[in-house]
PDB file of C-alpha atoms in Angstrom:
ATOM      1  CA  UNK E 241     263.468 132.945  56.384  1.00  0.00           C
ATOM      2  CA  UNK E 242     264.275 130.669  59.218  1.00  0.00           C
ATOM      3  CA  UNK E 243     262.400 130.654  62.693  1.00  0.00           C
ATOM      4  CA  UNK E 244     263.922 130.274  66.283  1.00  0.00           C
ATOM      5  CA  UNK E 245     261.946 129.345  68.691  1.00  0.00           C
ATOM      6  CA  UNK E 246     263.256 130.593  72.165  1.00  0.00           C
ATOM      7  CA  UNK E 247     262.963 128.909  75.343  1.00  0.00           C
ATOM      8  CA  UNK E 248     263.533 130.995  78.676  1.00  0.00           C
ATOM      9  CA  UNK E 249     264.199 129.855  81.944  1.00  0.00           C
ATOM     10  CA  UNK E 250     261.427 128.366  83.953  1.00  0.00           C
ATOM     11  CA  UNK E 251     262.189 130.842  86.947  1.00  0.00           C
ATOM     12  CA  UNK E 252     262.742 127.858  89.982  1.00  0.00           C
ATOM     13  CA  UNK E 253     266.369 126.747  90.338  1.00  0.00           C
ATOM     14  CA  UNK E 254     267.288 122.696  89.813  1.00  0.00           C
ATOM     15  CA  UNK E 255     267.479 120.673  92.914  1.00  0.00           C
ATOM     16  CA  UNK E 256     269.548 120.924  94.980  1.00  0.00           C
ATOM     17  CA  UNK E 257     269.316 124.778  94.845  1.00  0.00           C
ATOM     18  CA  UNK E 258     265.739 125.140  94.489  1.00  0.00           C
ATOM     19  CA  UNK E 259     262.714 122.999  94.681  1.00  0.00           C
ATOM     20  CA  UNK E 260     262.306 121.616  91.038  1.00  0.00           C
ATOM     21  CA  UNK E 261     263.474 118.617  90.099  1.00  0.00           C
ATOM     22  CA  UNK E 262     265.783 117.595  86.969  1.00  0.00           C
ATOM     23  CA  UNK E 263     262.701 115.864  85.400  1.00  0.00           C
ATOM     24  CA  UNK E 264     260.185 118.452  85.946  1.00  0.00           C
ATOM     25  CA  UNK E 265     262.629 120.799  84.397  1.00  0.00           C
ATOM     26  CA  UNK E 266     262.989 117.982  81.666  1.00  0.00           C
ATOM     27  CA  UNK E 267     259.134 117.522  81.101  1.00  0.00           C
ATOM     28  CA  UNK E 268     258.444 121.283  80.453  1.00  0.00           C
ATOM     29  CA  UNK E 269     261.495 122.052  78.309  1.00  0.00           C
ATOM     30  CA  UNK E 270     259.847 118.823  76.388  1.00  0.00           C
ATOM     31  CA  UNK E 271     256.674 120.146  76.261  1.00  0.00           C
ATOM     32  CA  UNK E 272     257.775 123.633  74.996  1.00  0.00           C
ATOM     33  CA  UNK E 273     260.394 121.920  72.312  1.00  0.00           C
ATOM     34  CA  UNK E 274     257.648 119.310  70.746  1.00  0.00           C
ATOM     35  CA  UNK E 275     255.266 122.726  70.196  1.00  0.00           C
ATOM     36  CA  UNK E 276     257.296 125.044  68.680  1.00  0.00           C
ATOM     37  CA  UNK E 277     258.633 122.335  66.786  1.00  0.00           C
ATOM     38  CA  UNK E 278     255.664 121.220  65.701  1.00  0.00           C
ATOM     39  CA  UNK E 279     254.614 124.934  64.862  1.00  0.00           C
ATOM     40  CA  UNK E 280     257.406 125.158  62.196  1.00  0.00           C
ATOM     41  CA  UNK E 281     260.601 126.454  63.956  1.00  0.00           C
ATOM     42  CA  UNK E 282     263.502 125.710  62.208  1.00  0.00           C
ATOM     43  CA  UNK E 283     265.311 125.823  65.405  1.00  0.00           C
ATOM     44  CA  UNK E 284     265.641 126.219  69.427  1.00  0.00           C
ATOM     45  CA  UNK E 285     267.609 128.682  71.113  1.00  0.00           C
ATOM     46  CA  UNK E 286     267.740 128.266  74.642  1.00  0.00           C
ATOM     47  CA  UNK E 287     268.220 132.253  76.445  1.00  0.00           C
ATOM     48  CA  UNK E 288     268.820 133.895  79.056  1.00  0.00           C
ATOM     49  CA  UNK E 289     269.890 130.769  81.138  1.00  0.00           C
ATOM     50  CA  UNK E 290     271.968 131.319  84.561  1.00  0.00           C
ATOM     51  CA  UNK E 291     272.333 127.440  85.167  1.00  0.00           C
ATOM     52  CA  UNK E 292     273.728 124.701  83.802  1.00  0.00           C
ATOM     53  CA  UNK E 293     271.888 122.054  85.463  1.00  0.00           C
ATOM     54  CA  UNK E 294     268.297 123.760  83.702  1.00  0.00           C
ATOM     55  CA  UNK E 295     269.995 124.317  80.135  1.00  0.00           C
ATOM     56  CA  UNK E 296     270.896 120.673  80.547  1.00  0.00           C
ATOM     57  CA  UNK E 297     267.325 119.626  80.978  1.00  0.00           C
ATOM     58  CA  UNK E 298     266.250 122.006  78.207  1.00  0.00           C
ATOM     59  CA  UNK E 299     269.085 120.672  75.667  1.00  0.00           C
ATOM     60  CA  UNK E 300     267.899 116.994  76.260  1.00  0.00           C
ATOM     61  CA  UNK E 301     264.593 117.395  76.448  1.00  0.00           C
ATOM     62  CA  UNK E 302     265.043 119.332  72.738  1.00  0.00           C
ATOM     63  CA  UNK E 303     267.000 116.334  71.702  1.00  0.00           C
ATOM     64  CA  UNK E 304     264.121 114.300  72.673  1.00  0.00           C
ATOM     65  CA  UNK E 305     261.353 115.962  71.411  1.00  0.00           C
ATOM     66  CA  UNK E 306     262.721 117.026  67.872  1.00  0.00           C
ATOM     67  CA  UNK E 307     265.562 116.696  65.171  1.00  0.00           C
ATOM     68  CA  UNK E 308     265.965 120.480  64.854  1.00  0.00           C
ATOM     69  CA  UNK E 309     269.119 122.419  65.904  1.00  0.00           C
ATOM     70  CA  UNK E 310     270.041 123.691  69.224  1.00  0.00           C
ATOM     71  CA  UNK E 311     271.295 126.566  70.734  1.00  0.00           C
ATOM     72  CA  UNK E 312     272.522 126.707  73.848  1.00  0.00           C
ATOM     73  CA  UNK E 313     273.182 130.439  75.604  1.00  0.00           C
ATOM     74  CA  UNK E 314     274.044 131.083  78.976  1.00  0.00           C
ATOM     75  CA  UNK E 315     274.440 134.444  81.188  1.00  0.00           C
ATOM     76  CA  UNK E 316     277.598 135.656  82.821  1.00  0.00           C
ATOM     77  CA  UNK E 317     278.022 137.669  85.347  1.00  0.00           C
ATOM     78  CA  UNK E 318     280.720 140.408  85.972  1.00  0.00           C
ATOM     79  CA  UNK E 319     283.182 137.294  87.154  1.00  0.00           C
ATOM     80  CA  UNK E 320     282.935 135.640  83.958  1.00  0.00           C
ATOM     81  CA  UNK E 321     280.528 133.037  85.480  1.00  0.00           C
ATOM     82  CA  UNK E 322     277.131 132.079  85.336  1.00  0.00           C
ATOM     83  CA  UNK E 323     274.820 133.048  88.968  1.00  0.00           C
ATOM     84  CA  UNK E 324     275.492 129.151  89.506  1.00  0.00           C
ATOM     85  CA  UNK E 325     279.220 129.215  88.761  1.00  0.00           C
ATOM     86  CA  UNK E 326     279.556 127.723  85.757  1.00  0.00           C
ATOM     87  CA  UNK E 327     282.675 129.385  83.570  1.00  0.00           C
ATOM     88  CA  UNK E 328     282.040 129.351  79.783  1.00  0.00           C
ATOM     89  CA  UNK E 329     284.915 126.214  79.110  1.00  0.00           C
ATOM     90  CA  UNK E 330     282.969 124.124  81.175  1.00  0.00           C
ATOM     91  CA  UNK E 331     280.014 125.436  79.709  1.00  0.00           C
ATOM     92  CA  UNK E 332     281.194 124.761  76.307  1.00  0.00           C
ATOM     93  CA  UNK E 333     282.516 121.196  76.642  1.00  0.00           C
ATOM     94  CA  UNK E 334     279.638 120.432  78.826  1.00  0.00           C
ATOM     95  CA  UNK E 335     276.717 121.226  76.223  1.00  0.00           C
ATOM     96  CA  UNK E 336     279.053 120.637  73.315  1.00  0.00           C
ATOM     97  CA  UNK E 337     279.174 116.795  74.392  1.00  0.00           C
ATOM     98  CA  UNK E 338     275.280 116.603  75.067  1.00  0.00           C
ATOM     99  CA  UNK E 339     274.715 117.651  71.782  1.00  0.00           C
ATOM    100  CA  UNK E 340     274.236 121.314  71.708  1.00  0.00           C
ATOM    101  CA  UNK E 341     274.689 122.547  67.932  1.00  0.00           C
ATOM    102  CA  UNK E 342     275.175 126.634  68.970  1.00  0.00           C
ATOM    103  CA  UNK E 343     276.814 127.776  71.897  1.00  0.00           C
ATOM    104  CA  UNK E 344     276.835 130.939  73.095  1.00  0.00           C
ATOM    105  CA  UNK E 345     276.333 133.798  75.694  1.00  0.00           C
ATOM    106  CA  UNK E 346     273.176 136.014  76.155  1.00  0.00           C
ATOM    107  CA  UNK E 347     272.007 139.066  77.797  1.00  0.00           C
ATOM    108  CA  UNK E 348     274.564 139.643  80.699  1.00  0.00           C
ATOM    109  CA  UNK E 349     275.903 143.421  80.296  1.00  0.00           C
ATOM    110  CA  UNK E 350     277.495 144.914  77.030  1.00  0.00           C
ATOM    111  CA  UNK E 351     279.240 143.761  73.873  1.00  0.00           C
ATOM    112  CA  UNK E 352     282.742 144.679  75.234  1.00  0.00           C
ATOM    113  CA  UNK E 353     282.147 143.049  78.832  1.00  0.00           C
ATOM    114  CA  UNK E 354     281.530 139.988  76.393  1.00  0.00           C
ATOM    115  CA  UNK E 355     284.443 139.918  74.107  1.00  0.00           C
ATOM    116  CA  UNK E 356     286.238 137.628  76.573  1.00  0.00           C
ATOM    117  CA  UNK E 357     283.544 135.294  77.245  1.00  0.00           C
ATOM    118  CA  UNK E 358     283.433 134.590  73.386  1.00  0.00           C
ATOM    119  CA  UNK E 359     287.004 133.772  73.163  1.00  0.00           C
ATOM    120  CA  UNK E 360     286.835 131.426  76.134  1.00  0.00           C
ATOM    121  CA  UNK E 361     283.764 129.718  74.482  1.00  0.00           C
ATOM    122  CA  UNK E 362     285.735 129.933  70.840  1.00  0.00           C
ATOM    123  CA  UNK E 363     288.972 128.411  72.696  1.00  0.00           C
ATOM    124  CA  UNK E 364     286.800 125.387  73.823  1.00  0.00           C
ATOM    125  CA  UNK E 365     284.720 124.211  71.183  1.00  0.00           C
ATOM    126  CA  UNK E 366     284.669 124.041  67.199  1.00  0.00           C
ATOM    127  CA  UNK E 367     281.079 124.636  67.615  1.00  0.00           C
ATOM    128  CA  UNK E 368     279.993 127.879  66.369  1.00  0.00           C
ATOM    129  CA  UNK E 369     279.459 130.652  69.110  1.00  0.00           C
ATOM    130  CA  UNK E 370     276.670 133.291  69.235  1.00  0.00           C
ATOM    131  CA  UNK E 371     276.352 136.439  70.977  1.00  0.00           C
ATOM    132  CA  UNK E 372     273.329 138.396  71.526  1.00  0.00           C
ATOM    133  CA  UNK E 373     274.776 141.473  74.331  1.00  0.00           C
ATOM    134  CA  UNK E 374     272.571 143.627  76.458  1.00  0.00           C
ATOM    135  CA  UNK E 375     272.928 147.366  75.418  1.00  0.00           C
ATOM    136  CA  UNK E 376     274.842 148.125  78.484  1.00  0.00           C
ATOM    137  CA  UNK E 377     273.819 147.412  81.665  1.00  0.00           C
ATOM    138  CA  UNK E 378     270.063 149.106  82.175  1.00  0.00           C
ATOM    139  CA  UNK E 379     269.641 151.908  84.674  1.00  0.00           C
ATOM    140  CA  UNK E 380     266.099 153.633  85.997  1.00  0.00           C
ATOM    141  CA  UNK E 381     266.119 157.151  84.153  1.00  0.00           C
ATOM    142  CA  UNK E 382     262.731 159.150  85.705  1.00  0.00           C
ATOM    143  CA  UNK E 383     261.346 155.609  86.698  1.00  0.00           C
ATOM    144  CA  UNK E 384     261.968 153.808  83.153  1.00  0.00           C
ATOM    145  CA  UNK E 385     264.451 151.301  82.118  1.00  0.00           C
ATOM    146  CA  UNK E 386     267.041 152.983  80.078  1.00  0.00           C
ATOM    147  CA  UNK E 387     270.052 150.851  77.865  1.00  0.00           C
ATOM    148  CA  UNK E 388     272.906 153.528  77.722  1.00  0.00           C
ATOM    149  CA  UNK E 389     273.959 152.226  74.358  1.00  0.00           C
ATOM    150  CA  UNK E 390     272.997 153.192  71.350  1.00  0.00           C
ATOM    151  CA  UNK E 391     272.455 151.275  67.833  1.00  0.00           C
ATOM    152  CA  UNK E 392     275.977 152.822  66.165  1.00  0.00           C
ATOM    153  CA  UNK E 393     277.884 151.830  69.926  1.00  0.00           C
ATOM    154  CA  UNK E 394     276.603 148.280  69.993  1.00  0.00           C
ATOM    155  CA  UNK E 395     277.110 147.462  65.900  1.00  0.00           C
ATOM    156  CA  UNK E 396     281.090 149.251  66.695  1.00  0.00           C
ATOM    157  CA  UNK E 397     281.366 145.785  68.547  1.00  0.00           C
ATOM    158  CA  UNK E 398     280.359 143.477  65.654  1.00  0.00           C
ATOM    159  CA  UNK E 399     284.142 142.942  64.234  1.00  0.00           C
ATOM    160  CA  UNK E 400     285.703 142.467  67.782  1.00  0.00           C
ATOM    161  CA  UNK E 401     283.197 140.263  68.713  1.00  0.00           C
ATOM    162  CA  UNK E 402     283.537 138.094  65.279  1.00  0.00           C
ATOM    163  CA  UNK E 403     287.664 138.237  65.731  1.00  0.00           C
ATOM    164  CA  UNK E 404     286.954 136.486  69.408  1.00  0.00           C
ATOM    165  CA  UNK E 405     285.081 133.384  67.581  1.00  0.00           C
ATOM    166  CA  UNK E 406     281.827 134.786  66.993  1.00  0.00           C
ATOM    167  CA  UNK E 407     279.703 132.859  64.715  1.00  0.00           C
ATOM    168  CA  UNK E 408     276.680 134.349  65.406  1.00  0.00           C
ATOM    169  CA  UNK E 409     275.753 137.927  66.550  1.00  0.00           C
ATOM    170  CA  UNK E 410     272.491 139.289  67.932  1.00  0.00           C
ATOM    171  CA  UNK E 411     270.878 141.630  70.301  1.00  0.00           C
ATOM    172  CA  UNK E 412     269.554 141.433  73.477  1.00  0.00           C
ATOM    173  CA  UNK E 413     267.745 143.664  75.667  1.00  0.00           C
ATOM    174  CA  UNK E 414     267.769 147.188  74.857  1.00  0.00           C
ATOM    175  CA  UNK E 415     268.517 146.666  70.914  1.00  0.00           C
TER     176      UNK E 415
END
């Protein structure tokens, strides 16, 4: 059995499009890292990340605080970039050359909307590439959030996904 610790986003955006600073951002990606490192994980996996410049204060900070693998996933949006603008190559070489041991794309919308940010990540590292889709985009069905795909849909995706570079494949909301 191994154990991932996952590390969100801290909710502010990275100077200078928000108010928090690179080493504030730094300091409580360190904080979490050291803990669940010290708690046993056998790794950190960084989710659900829409900026660059935060993911690059979480990947250091985990460098810093502990010897345990990395994984590095950001968000895309419809354009095949992150809410910051980041594309997935310069995603990949980016984290790939701070150390990142994963790379890889999270939540976002569905495993086919995905297929292409996989292969751009694949066509820009040899680092292995995980994938851990939404099922679907969510919609409000009688005031409850409702995935429109089901289990047999989303696992159809697994061999597509895997022929685009796909290391590593997961679920994300609505799984």
């Amino acid at each position: 059995v191994k154990i991932a610790g996952s590390i969100g986003p801290i909710g502010r955006f990275v100077e200078p499009l928000g108010d928090l600073t690179f080493e504030e951002a730094y300091e409580t990606f360190r904080e979490q890292a050291a803990i669940l490192a010290d708690a046993g994980a056998d790794m950190l996996i960084f989710e659900t990340n829409i900026d660059i410049q935060e993911l690059r204060a979480g990947l250091l900070a985990a460098k810093d605080a502990t010897d345990i693998p990395v994984v590095c996933q950001l968000t895309y949006s419809e354009d095949g970039r992150t809410v910051t603008g980041t594309d997935p190559y310069t995603a990949a070489v980016t984290l790939e050359a701070m150390g990142a041991d994963v790379i890889g794309v999270n939540c976002s919308r569905g495993p086919a909307e995905l297929i292409d940010v996989v292969k751009k990540l694949h066509e820009a590292t040899y680092l292995p590439i995980s994938v851990q889709p939404n099922a679907g985009m969510p919609c409000l069905v009688d005031g409850h959030t409702h995935f429109p795909m089901g289990a047999e849909e989303f696992s159809s995706y697994a061999k597509a996904l895997v022929e685009a570079g796909a290391s590593y494949i997961g679920g994300c909301c609505g799984t």
